[in-house]
Short mmCIF file of C-alpha atoms and ligand atoms in Angstrom, two decimals:
data_model
loop_
_atom_site.label_atom_id
_atom_site.label_comp_id
_atom_site.label_asym_id
_atom_site.label_seq_id
_atom_site.Cartn_x
_atom_site.Cartn_y
_atom_site.Cartn_z
CA MET T 1 120.65 96.98 105.92
CA ASN T 2 117.71 94.84 104.43
CA SER T 3 113.86 94.59 105.11
CA VAL T 4 112.85 91.60 106.90
CA VAL T 5 109.23 90.08 106.94
CA GLN T 6 108.36 89.90 110.96
CA GLY T 7 104.82 88.80 110.66
CA ILE T 8 102.16 87.90 108.45
CA GLY T 9 98.21 87.90 108.61
CA ILE T 10 95.26 88.06 106.70
CA GLY T 11 91.70 89.19 106.38
CA LEU T 12 88.85 87.31 104.49
CA PRO T 13 85.13 87.68 104.02
CA GLU T 14 83.06 84.91 105.59
CA GLY T 15 80.91 84.91 102.48
CA ARG T 16 81.58 82.13 99.83
CA LEU T 17 80.58 81.95 96.25
CA THR T 18 80.90 78.91 94.79
CA ASN T 19 80.78 77.62 91.08
CA SER T 20 77.37 75.87 91.42
CA ASP T 21 76.19 79.56 92.86
CA LEU T 22 77.39 80.88 89.65
CA GLU T 23 75.61 78.19 87.54
CA ARG T 24 72.37 79.58 88.96
CA MET T 25 73.11 83.13 87.83
CA VAL T 26 74.83 83.00 84.37
CA GLU T 27 75.12 80.31 81.55
CA THR T 28 78.14 78.65 82.98
CA SER T 29 79.05 75.09 84.39
CA ASP T 30 81.52 73.99 87.33
CA GLU T 31 83.22 71.88 84.69
CA TRP T 32 83.89 74.95 82.27
CA ILE T 33 85.09 77.12 85.17
CA VAL T 34 87.59 74.54 86.69
CA GLN T 35 88.72 73.47 83.12
CA ARG T 36 89.74 77.06 82.20
CA THR T 37 90.40 78.66 85.56
CA GLY T 38 91.14 76.08 88.42
CA ILE T 39 88.90 78.13 90.26
CA LYS T 40 85.96 76.05 92.64
CA GLU T 41 84.97 78.97 94.96
CA ARG T 42 85.89 82.56 96.23
CA ARG T 43 85.21 84.68 98.95
CA ILE T 44 82.97 87.49 98.61
CA ALA T 45 82.43 90.80 100.89
CA ALA T 46 79.07 91.80 102.16
CA ASP T 47 77.30 94.79 101.36
CA HIS T 48 78.47 96.15 104.47
CA GLU T 49 82.26 94.99 104.24
CA THR T 50 85.03 97.43 102.27
CA THR T 51 88.07 97.00 101.32
CA SER T 52 89.46 98.92 104.41
CA HIS T 53 87.66 96.41 106.61
CA PHE T 54 89.61 93.47 105.45
CA ALA T 55 92.83 95.37 105.19
CA THR T 56 92.43 96.33 109.03
CA ILE T 57 91.79 92.69 109.93
CA ALA T 58 94.79 91.47 107.90
CA LEU T 59 96.88 94.14 109.69
CA ASN T 60 95.91 93.63 113.05
CA ASN T 61 96.68 89.69 112.69
CA ALA T 62 100.31 90.61 111.27
CA LEU T 63 100.87 93.08 114.11
CA GLU T 64 100.06 90.52 116.53
CA ASP T 65 102.11 87.86 114.47
CA ALA T 66 105.07 90.27 114.86
CA GLY T 67 104.66 91.20 118.22
CA VAL T 68 104.52 94.90 117.18
CA ASP T 69 102.78 97.60 118.67
CA PRO T 70 100.88 99.82 115.78
CA LYS T 71 102.25 102.89 117.42
CA ASP T 72 105.79 101.87 116.54
CA LEU T 73 104.86 101.61 112.62
CA ASP T 74 106.42 104.54 110.80
CA LEU T 75 104.62 103.96 107.37
CA ILE T 76 101.59 101.79 106.28
CA ILE T 77 101.33 101.10 102.44
CA VAL T 78 98.30 99.41 100.88
CA GLY T 79 98.29 98.16 97.51
CA THR T 80 94.93 98.35 96.14
CA VAL T 81 92.55 99.57 93.58
CA THR T 82 89.23 99.27 95.17
CA GLY T 83 89.40 101.91 97.70
CA ASP T 84 86.45 102.40 100.23
CA MET T 85 86.23 105.65 98.01
CA PRO T 86 88.29 107.73 95.59
CA PHE T 87 89.66 109.60 98.61
CA PRO T 88 90.89 109.37 101.53
CA SER T 89 93.03 106.35 100.95
CA VAL T 90 92.58 102.84 102.12
CA SER T 91 95.90 103.23 104.15
CA CYS T 92 94.30 106.37 106.14
CA LEU T 93 91.34 104.41 106.89
CA VAL T 94 93.32 101.36 108.38
CA GLN T 95 95.68 103.96 109.98
CA GLU T 96 92.82 105.13 112.20
CA ALA T 97 91.53 101.67 112.58
CA VAL T 98 94.61 100.03 114.13
CA GLY T 99 95.85 103.14 115.85
CA ALA T 100 99.07 103.64 114.18
CA THR T 101 99.28 107.11 115.29
CA ASN T 102 102.75 107.61 114.56
CA ALA T 103 102.84 106.33 110.87
CA GLY T 104 102.52 107.89 107.59
CA ALA T 105 99.91 106.24 105.22
CA MET T 106 99.76 105.93 101.72
CA ASP T 107 97.92 103.51 98.82
CA VAL T 108 99.72 102.16 95.66
CA GLY T 109 97.59 101.92 92.65
CA ALA T 110 99.10 98.53 90.94
CA ALA T 111 96.32 96.51 90.66
CA CYS T 112 97.06 92.68 90.84
CA ALA T 113 100.64 93.67 91.16
CA GLY T 114 99.78 95.95 94.20
CA PHE T 115 101.59 93.79 96.89
CA ILE T 116 104.66 93.62 94.82
CA TYR T 117 104.97 97.18 94.32
CA SER T 118 104.04 98.15 97.83
CA LEU T 119 106.57 95.70 99.41
CA ALA T 120 109.25 97.23 96.84
CA THR T 121 108.46 100.76 97.81
CA ALA T 122 108.52 99.58 101.78
CA HIS T 123 111.92 98.09 101.07
CA GLY T 124 113.04 101.29 99.62
CA MET T 125 112.22 103.36 102.49
CA ILE T 126 113.64 100.88 104.95
CA VAL T 127 117.03 100.75 102.90
CA SER T 128 117.24 104.29 102.60
CA GLY T 129 116.95 104.91 106.28
CA HIS T 130 113.52 106.98 106.17
CA ALA T 131 111.66 103.98 107.91
CA LYS T 132 112.32 101.04 110.30
CA LEU T 133 109.09 99.53 110.65
CA VAL T 134 106.40 99.42 107.52
CA ALA T 135 103.07 97.73 107.17
CA VAL T 136 102.60 96.37 103.79
CA VAL T 137 98.83 95.40 102.68
CA GLY T 138 97.41 94.00 99.64
CA ALA T 139 93.78 94.48 99.75
CA ASP T 140 90.96 94.50 97.08
CA ALA T 141 87.28 93.86 97.00
CA LEU T 142 86.84 93.40 93.18
CA THR T 143 83.50 91.64 93.45
CA LYS T 144 82.01 95.10 94.22
CA PHE T 145 82.70 96.15 90.73
CA VAL T 146 81.74 92.90 88.57
CA ASP T 147 79.05 92.52 86.58
CA PHE T 148 77.31 89.39 87.78
CA THR T 149 75.53 88.85 84.44
CA ASP T 150 79.02 88.85 82.35
CA ARG T 151 79.89 84.91 82.36
CA GLN T 152 83.64 85.96 81.23
CA THR T 153 84.48 87.93 84.49
CA CYS T 154 82.13 87.15 87.15
CA VAL T 155 83.60 83.61 87.55
CA LEU T 156 87.11 85.05 88.30
CA PHE T 157 87.17 87.26 91.10
CA GLY T 158 87.04 87.16 94.96
CA ASP T 159 87.94 89.78 97.84
CA GLY T 160 90.40 89.70 100.75
CA ALA T 161 93.36 91.16 102.16
CA GLY T 162 97.00 90.08 103.32
CA ALA T 163 99.56 92.05 105.14
CA VAL T 164 103.17 91.77 106.12
CA ILE T 165 105.26 93.74 108.90
CA LEU T 166 108.75 94.62 107.29
CA ARG T 167 111.62 95.42 109.82
CA ALA T 168 115.09 97.08 108.90
CA GLU T 169 117.48 94.75 110.06
CA GLU T 170 121.40 94.87 109.80
CA ASN T 171 123.94 92.17 109.32
CA THR T 172 121.37 89.70 108.01
CA ASP T 173 120.95 87.32 104.98
CA ARG T 174 117.28 87.69 105.22
CA GLY T 175 115.07 90.19 103.23
CA LEU T 176 114.65 91.39 99.79
CA ILE T 177 116.87 89.99 97.56
CA ALA T 178 115.94 91.25 94.16
CA THR T 179 113.02 93.39 92.64
CA SER T 180 111.67 94.03 89.11
CA LEU T 181 108.89 96.42 88.44
CA ARG T 182 107.61 97.19 84.74
CA SER T 183 104.55 98.66 83.22
CA ASP T 184 103.15 99.11 79.84
CA GLY T 185 99.96 102.01 79.77
CA SER T 186 99.23 101.03 76.12
CA GLY T 187 97.85 97.86 77.50
CA ALA T 188 95.22 100.02 79.58
CA LYS T 189 92.70 99.07 77.07
CA PHE T 190 92.81 95.23 77.88
CA ILE T 191 91.44 95.42 81.70
CA HIS T 192 89.82 98.49 83.32
CA ASN T 193 87.12 100.26 85.19
CA GLN T 194 86.47 103.42 83.79
CA TYR T 195 83.54 104.89 85.99
CA GLY T 196 83.87 107.13 89.02
CA GLY T 197 87.30 108.54 88.05
CA SER T 198 87.82 111.94 86.71
CA ARG T 199 87.01 110.79 83.17
CA PHE T 200 83.72 109.70 84.08
CA PRO T 201 82.64 111.05 87.53
CA MET T 202 79.88 109.82 89.17
CA SER T 203 78.37 113.12 89.25
CA ARG T 204 77.77 113.33 85.46
CA GLY T 205 75.57 109.97 85.71
CA PHE T 206 75.65 107.10 82.92
CA GLU T 207 75.25 109.50 79.94
CA ASP T 208 78.66 109.13 79.16
CA GLY T 209 78.36 105.36 78.25
CA ALA T 210 81.08 104.53 80.63
CA SER T 211 80.39 101.15 82.31
CA PRO T 212 80.49 100.90 86.23
CA TYR T 213 82.00 97.31 85.62
CA ILE T 214 85.33 95.65 85.31
CA TYR T 215 86.20 95.26 81.47
CA MET T 216 88.43 92.81 80.60
CA ALA T 217 89.69 91.39 77.08
CA GLY T 218 90.45 87.81 78.29
CA LYS T 219 92.69 86.26 75.66
CA GLU T 220 94.76 89.61 75.57
CA THR T 221 95.34 89.43 79.19
CA TYR T 222 96.02 85.82 79.21
CA ARG T 223 98.74 86.32 76.68
CA PHE T 224 100.24 89.00 78.68
CA ALA T 225 99.88 87.36 82.03
CA VAL T 226 101.96 84.35 80.74
CA LYS T 227 104.64 86.38 78.92
CA ALA T 228 104.69 89.25 81.97
CA MET T 229 105.27 86.52 84.71
CA GLY T 230 107.81 84.77 82.92
CA ASP T 231 109.81 87.96 82.05
CA ALA T 232 109.46 89.41 85.58
CA CYS T 233 111.09 86.11 86.93
CA CYS T 234 113.59 85.64 84.68
CA GLU T 235 114.74 89.32 85.10
CA VAL T 236 114.43 89.13 89.16
CA LEU T 237 116.48 85.99 89.01
CA LYS T 238 119.17 87.40 86.84
CA LYS T 239 119.32 90.39 89.03
CA ALA T 240 120.16 88.33 91.96
CA GLY T 241 122.52 85.91 90.21
CA LEU T 242 120.28 83.07 91.22
CA SER T 243 119.08 80.50 89.18
CA SER T 244 115.39 78.89 89.11
CA ASP T 245 116.62 75.89 90.88
CA GLN T 246 117.55 77.90 93.88
CA VAL T 247 113.95 79.11 94.48
CA ASP T 248 112.66 76.99 97.40
CA LEU T 249 109.12 78.44 96.70
CA PHE T 250 107.07 80.11 93.95
CA VAL T 251 104.23 82.33 95.01
CA PRO T 252 102.49 83.81 91.84
CA HIS T 253 99.68 85.99 91.68
CA GLN T 254 96.52 83.53 91.66
CA ALA T 255 94.58 84.56 88.54
CA ASN T 256 94.09 81.46 86.84
CA GLU T 257 95.77 77.84 87.20
CA ARG T 258 96.49 77.61 83.47
CA ILE T 259 98.27 81.01 83.75
CA ILE T 260 100.14 79.79 86.65
CA ASP T 261 101.13 76.28 85.19
CA SER T 262 102.10 77.93 81.74
CA ALA T 263 104.35 80.55 83.52
CA THR T 264 105.94 77.94 85.71
CA GLU T 265 106.85 75.74 82.68
CA ARG T 266 108.43 78.92 80.83
CA ILE T 267 110.52 79.64 83.99
CA GLY T 268 111.63 75.97 84.39
CA LEU T 269 110.68 75.51 87.90
CA ARG T 270 109.77 72.50 89.38
CA PRO T 271 105.66 72.03 90.03
CA GLU T 272 106.08 70.85 93.63
CA ARG T 273 107.69 74.04 94.23
CA VAL T 274 104.76 76.25 93.20
CA TYR T 275 102.03 77.61 95.59
CA LYS T 276 98.63 77.45 94.51
CA ASN T 277 95.07 78.46 96.44
CA VAL T 278 93.44 79.74 93.17
CA ASP T 279 90.97 77.03 93.78
CA ARG T 280 89.45 78.40 96.94
CA PHE T 281 89.67 82.22 96.34
CA GLY T 282 89.89 83.05 92.94
CA ASN T 283 91.57 86.21 91.64
CA MET T 284 92.10 88.46 94.96
CA SER T 285 93.63 91.01 93.22
CA GLY T 286 96.40 92.79 95.51
CA ALA T 287 95.43 90.28 98.12
CA SER T 288 96.60 87.30 96.31
CA ILE T 289 100.06 86.82 97.01
CA PRO T 290 100.12 88.14 100.67
CA VAL T 291 97.08 85.30 101.49
CA ALA T 292 99.07 82.74 99.51
CA LEU T 293 102.26 83.55 101.58
CA TYR T 294 100.33 83.24 104.75
CA GLU T 295 98.80 80.07 103.95
CA ALA T 296 102.38 78.56 102.99
CA VAL T 297 103.76 79.66 106.40
CA GLN T 298 100.97 78.01 108.09
CA ASP T 299 101.45 74.76 105.92
CA GLY T 300 104.81 74.57 106.77
CA ARG T 301 106.05 75.01 103.14
CA LEU T 302 107.50 78.49 103.90
CA GLN T 303 109.88 78.76 106.54
CA GLU T 304 112.60 81.20 107.85
CA GLY T 305 115.97 81.22 105.61
CA MET T 306 113.76 79.91 102.22
CA VAL T 307 114.17 81.84 99.11
CA VAL T 308 110.60 82.55 97.86
CA MET T 309 109.78 84.23 94.32
CA THR T 310 106.81 86.19 94.29
CA VAL T 311 105.37 87.66 90.95
CA GLY T 312 102.19 89.71 89.90
CA PHE T 313 100.68 91.46 87.04
CA GLY T 314 97.13 93.24 86.27
CA ALA T 315 95.64 96.13 84.99
CA GLY T 316 97.92 99.27 83.73
CA LEU T 317 99.65 96.93 82.59
CA VAL T 318 101.64 96.54 85.41
CA TRP T 319 103.94 93.31 86.45
CA GLY T 320 106.59 92.69 88.58
CA ALA T 321 108.37 90.13 90.92
CA ASN T 322 110.09 90.05 94.25
CA LEU T 323 112.73 87.38 95.22
CA ILE T 324 112.80 87.19 99.20
CA ARG T 325 114.94 85.53 101.62
CA TRP T 326 112.07 84.73 103.84
C1 COA J 401 88.82 84.64 80.95
C2 COA J 401 89.35 83.23 80.41
C3 COA J 401 89.08 82.24 81.72
C4 COA J 401 88.56 82.73 79.14
O1 COA J 401 89.04 81.32 78.84
P1 COA J 401 89.47 81.24 77.28
O2 COA J 401 89.87 79.79 77.27
O3 COA J 401 90.30 82.15 76.83
O4 COA J 401 87.92 81.34 76.77
P2 COA J 401 87.45 82.13 75.77
O5 COA J 401 87.10 83.56 75.99
O6 COA J 401 88.02 81.69 74.29
O7 COA J 401 85.83 81.52 75.38
C5 COA J 401 85.64 80.20 75.04
C6 COA J 401 84.04 80.02 75.03
O8 COA J 401 83.83 80.04 76.26
C7 COA J 401 82.54 80.81 76.45
N1 COA J 401 82.66 81.29 77.87
C8 COA J 401 83.29 82.25 78.45
N2 COA J 401 83.00 82.56 79.96
C9 COA J 401 82.29 81.39 79.93
C10 COA J 401 81.80 80.87 81.35
N3 COA J 401 81.96 81.42 82.52
N4 COA J 401 81.15 79.62 81.12
C11 COA J 401 80.85 79.12 80.09
N5 COA J 401 81.37 79.47 78.90
C12 COA J 401 81.96 80.60 79.13
C13 COA J 401 82.62 82.01 75.54
O9 COA J 401 81.76 82.55 75.34
C14 COA J 401 83.47 81.18 74.31
O10 COA J 401 82.36 80.46 73.71
P3 COA J 401 82.18 80.59 72.03
O11 COA J 401 83.35 79.85 71.73
O12 COA J 401 80.76 80.20 72.03
O13 COA J 401 82.15 82.13 71.82
C15 COA J 401 90.75 83.37 80.14
O14 COA J 401 90.82 84.19 78.82
C16 COA J 401 91.42 84.08 81.21
O15 COA J 401 91.93 83.55 82.28
N6 COA J 401 91.96 85.47 80.76
C17 COA J 401 93.11 86.07 81.69
C18 COA J 401 92.18 86.40 83.08
C19 COA J 401 92.71 87.27 84.03
O16 COA J 401 93.93 86.74 84.38
N7 COA J 401 92.52 88.24 84.51
C20 COA J 401 93.06 89.20 85.35
C21 COA J 401 94.59 89.57 85.28
S1 COA J 401 95.04 90.35 86.89
#
C-alpha cells in the first residue's frame, strides 16, 4: 500500500508586491534584495483575504485535477501557522467551503515545513488503513504578520496555498518512498510570532511587551536552514537507499535562493535538477513546496514516475524531507 498523488492545485493572491514597491516603504534596494535573497516579487493577500481563502481555492483546483468528489475525502490536513483565527482550524473552514461532508479535518503547525509534515501524516493515515483519500494543503498568509517597517523581514515573505490529493493504491511503485521529520525546540528563540497565543493573549493588550510581528534572527536562521536542508535530504536518501544522482527533481522550500544554492551544493545535486520560483513568490511558508510542485508539473519538469525530493525548514525549529515517486 502506498499514498499516490492524484491531483494538485494552487490558490494565490492577485496582489503583487515588487522590490520597487518595497524601496518606497523601507530603506532597501532591488539590488540588495536580489543579491541576498533572489526575490524580485511576492504575492500579497488583500485585507479581506485569509489563509482559508487561498487554501480553499487550492483544494478545489486539486480536487478538479484529481477528478475527485469532495464528499469522498476521508481527511483534510492543512499545514499552516497563520490560521484565520486561533480556532477553529483552517482545515475545518476549508472542509465546509469545499463541501467535504465526510472528512475529518486538522491543522499541522510546522511553519515552513508544514507541507512536509502534513504529507507525511497523510501517508501514515493511508498506509495504516485509516484513510483512502486525503487532501494535503500547505497554506499561509505570513504578510499579515510582517512588520513593514522592518527591512530585514519584510522583503522575504509572500502569501498563497497549494494542495495535493493523496489516494491509497496497492501494487504501485509510485508514492512516498521515505520521510524524515526532525525538530529542535531550543531554536524557538530564532523565529517566532509571540502575540495572540496563550502566553501573550490579545485580551491583555500590548502591555506584556510582546510584538505582534514576526521576529527572525536572520544569520542564525540562515545557518540553521543550510544545515537542516542538507541533513534532512541526506537522511531521507539514506533511508530510501538512493543516491542524490537518482533524484530527478529537487523541490526545496523557497526561502532564499542563496540558501537553496548552498544546500544543493552540500547535497551534491546538479543545479539543473533544482526547482526554484523564489524570485516570483518569496517565502510562502507552508505553501512554498506545493506551489513549486504544481509549477514543475505544469512546466513538464515533474512527470509521473520521477523521483522528487522535497525539503522544508522553519520556525520551531522544525525541518524534514519527503522523497516521492511522482
Ligand atoms: C535576512 C537575510 C536575507 C539577511 O541577509 P544577510 O546577508 O545575512 O544580511 P545581514 O543581516 O548580515 O545584513 C547586512 C547589512 O544589510 C542590512 N540590511 C538588512 N536588510 C536589508 C534590506 N532589506 N535592504 C538593505 N539592507 C538591508 C543590514 O542592516 C546590514 O547592515 P549593516 O552591515 O550596516 O549592519 C538572511 O540572513 C536570510 O536570508 N536569513 C534566513 C531567512 C529565512 O530563510 N527565514 C525563513 C526561514 S523559514
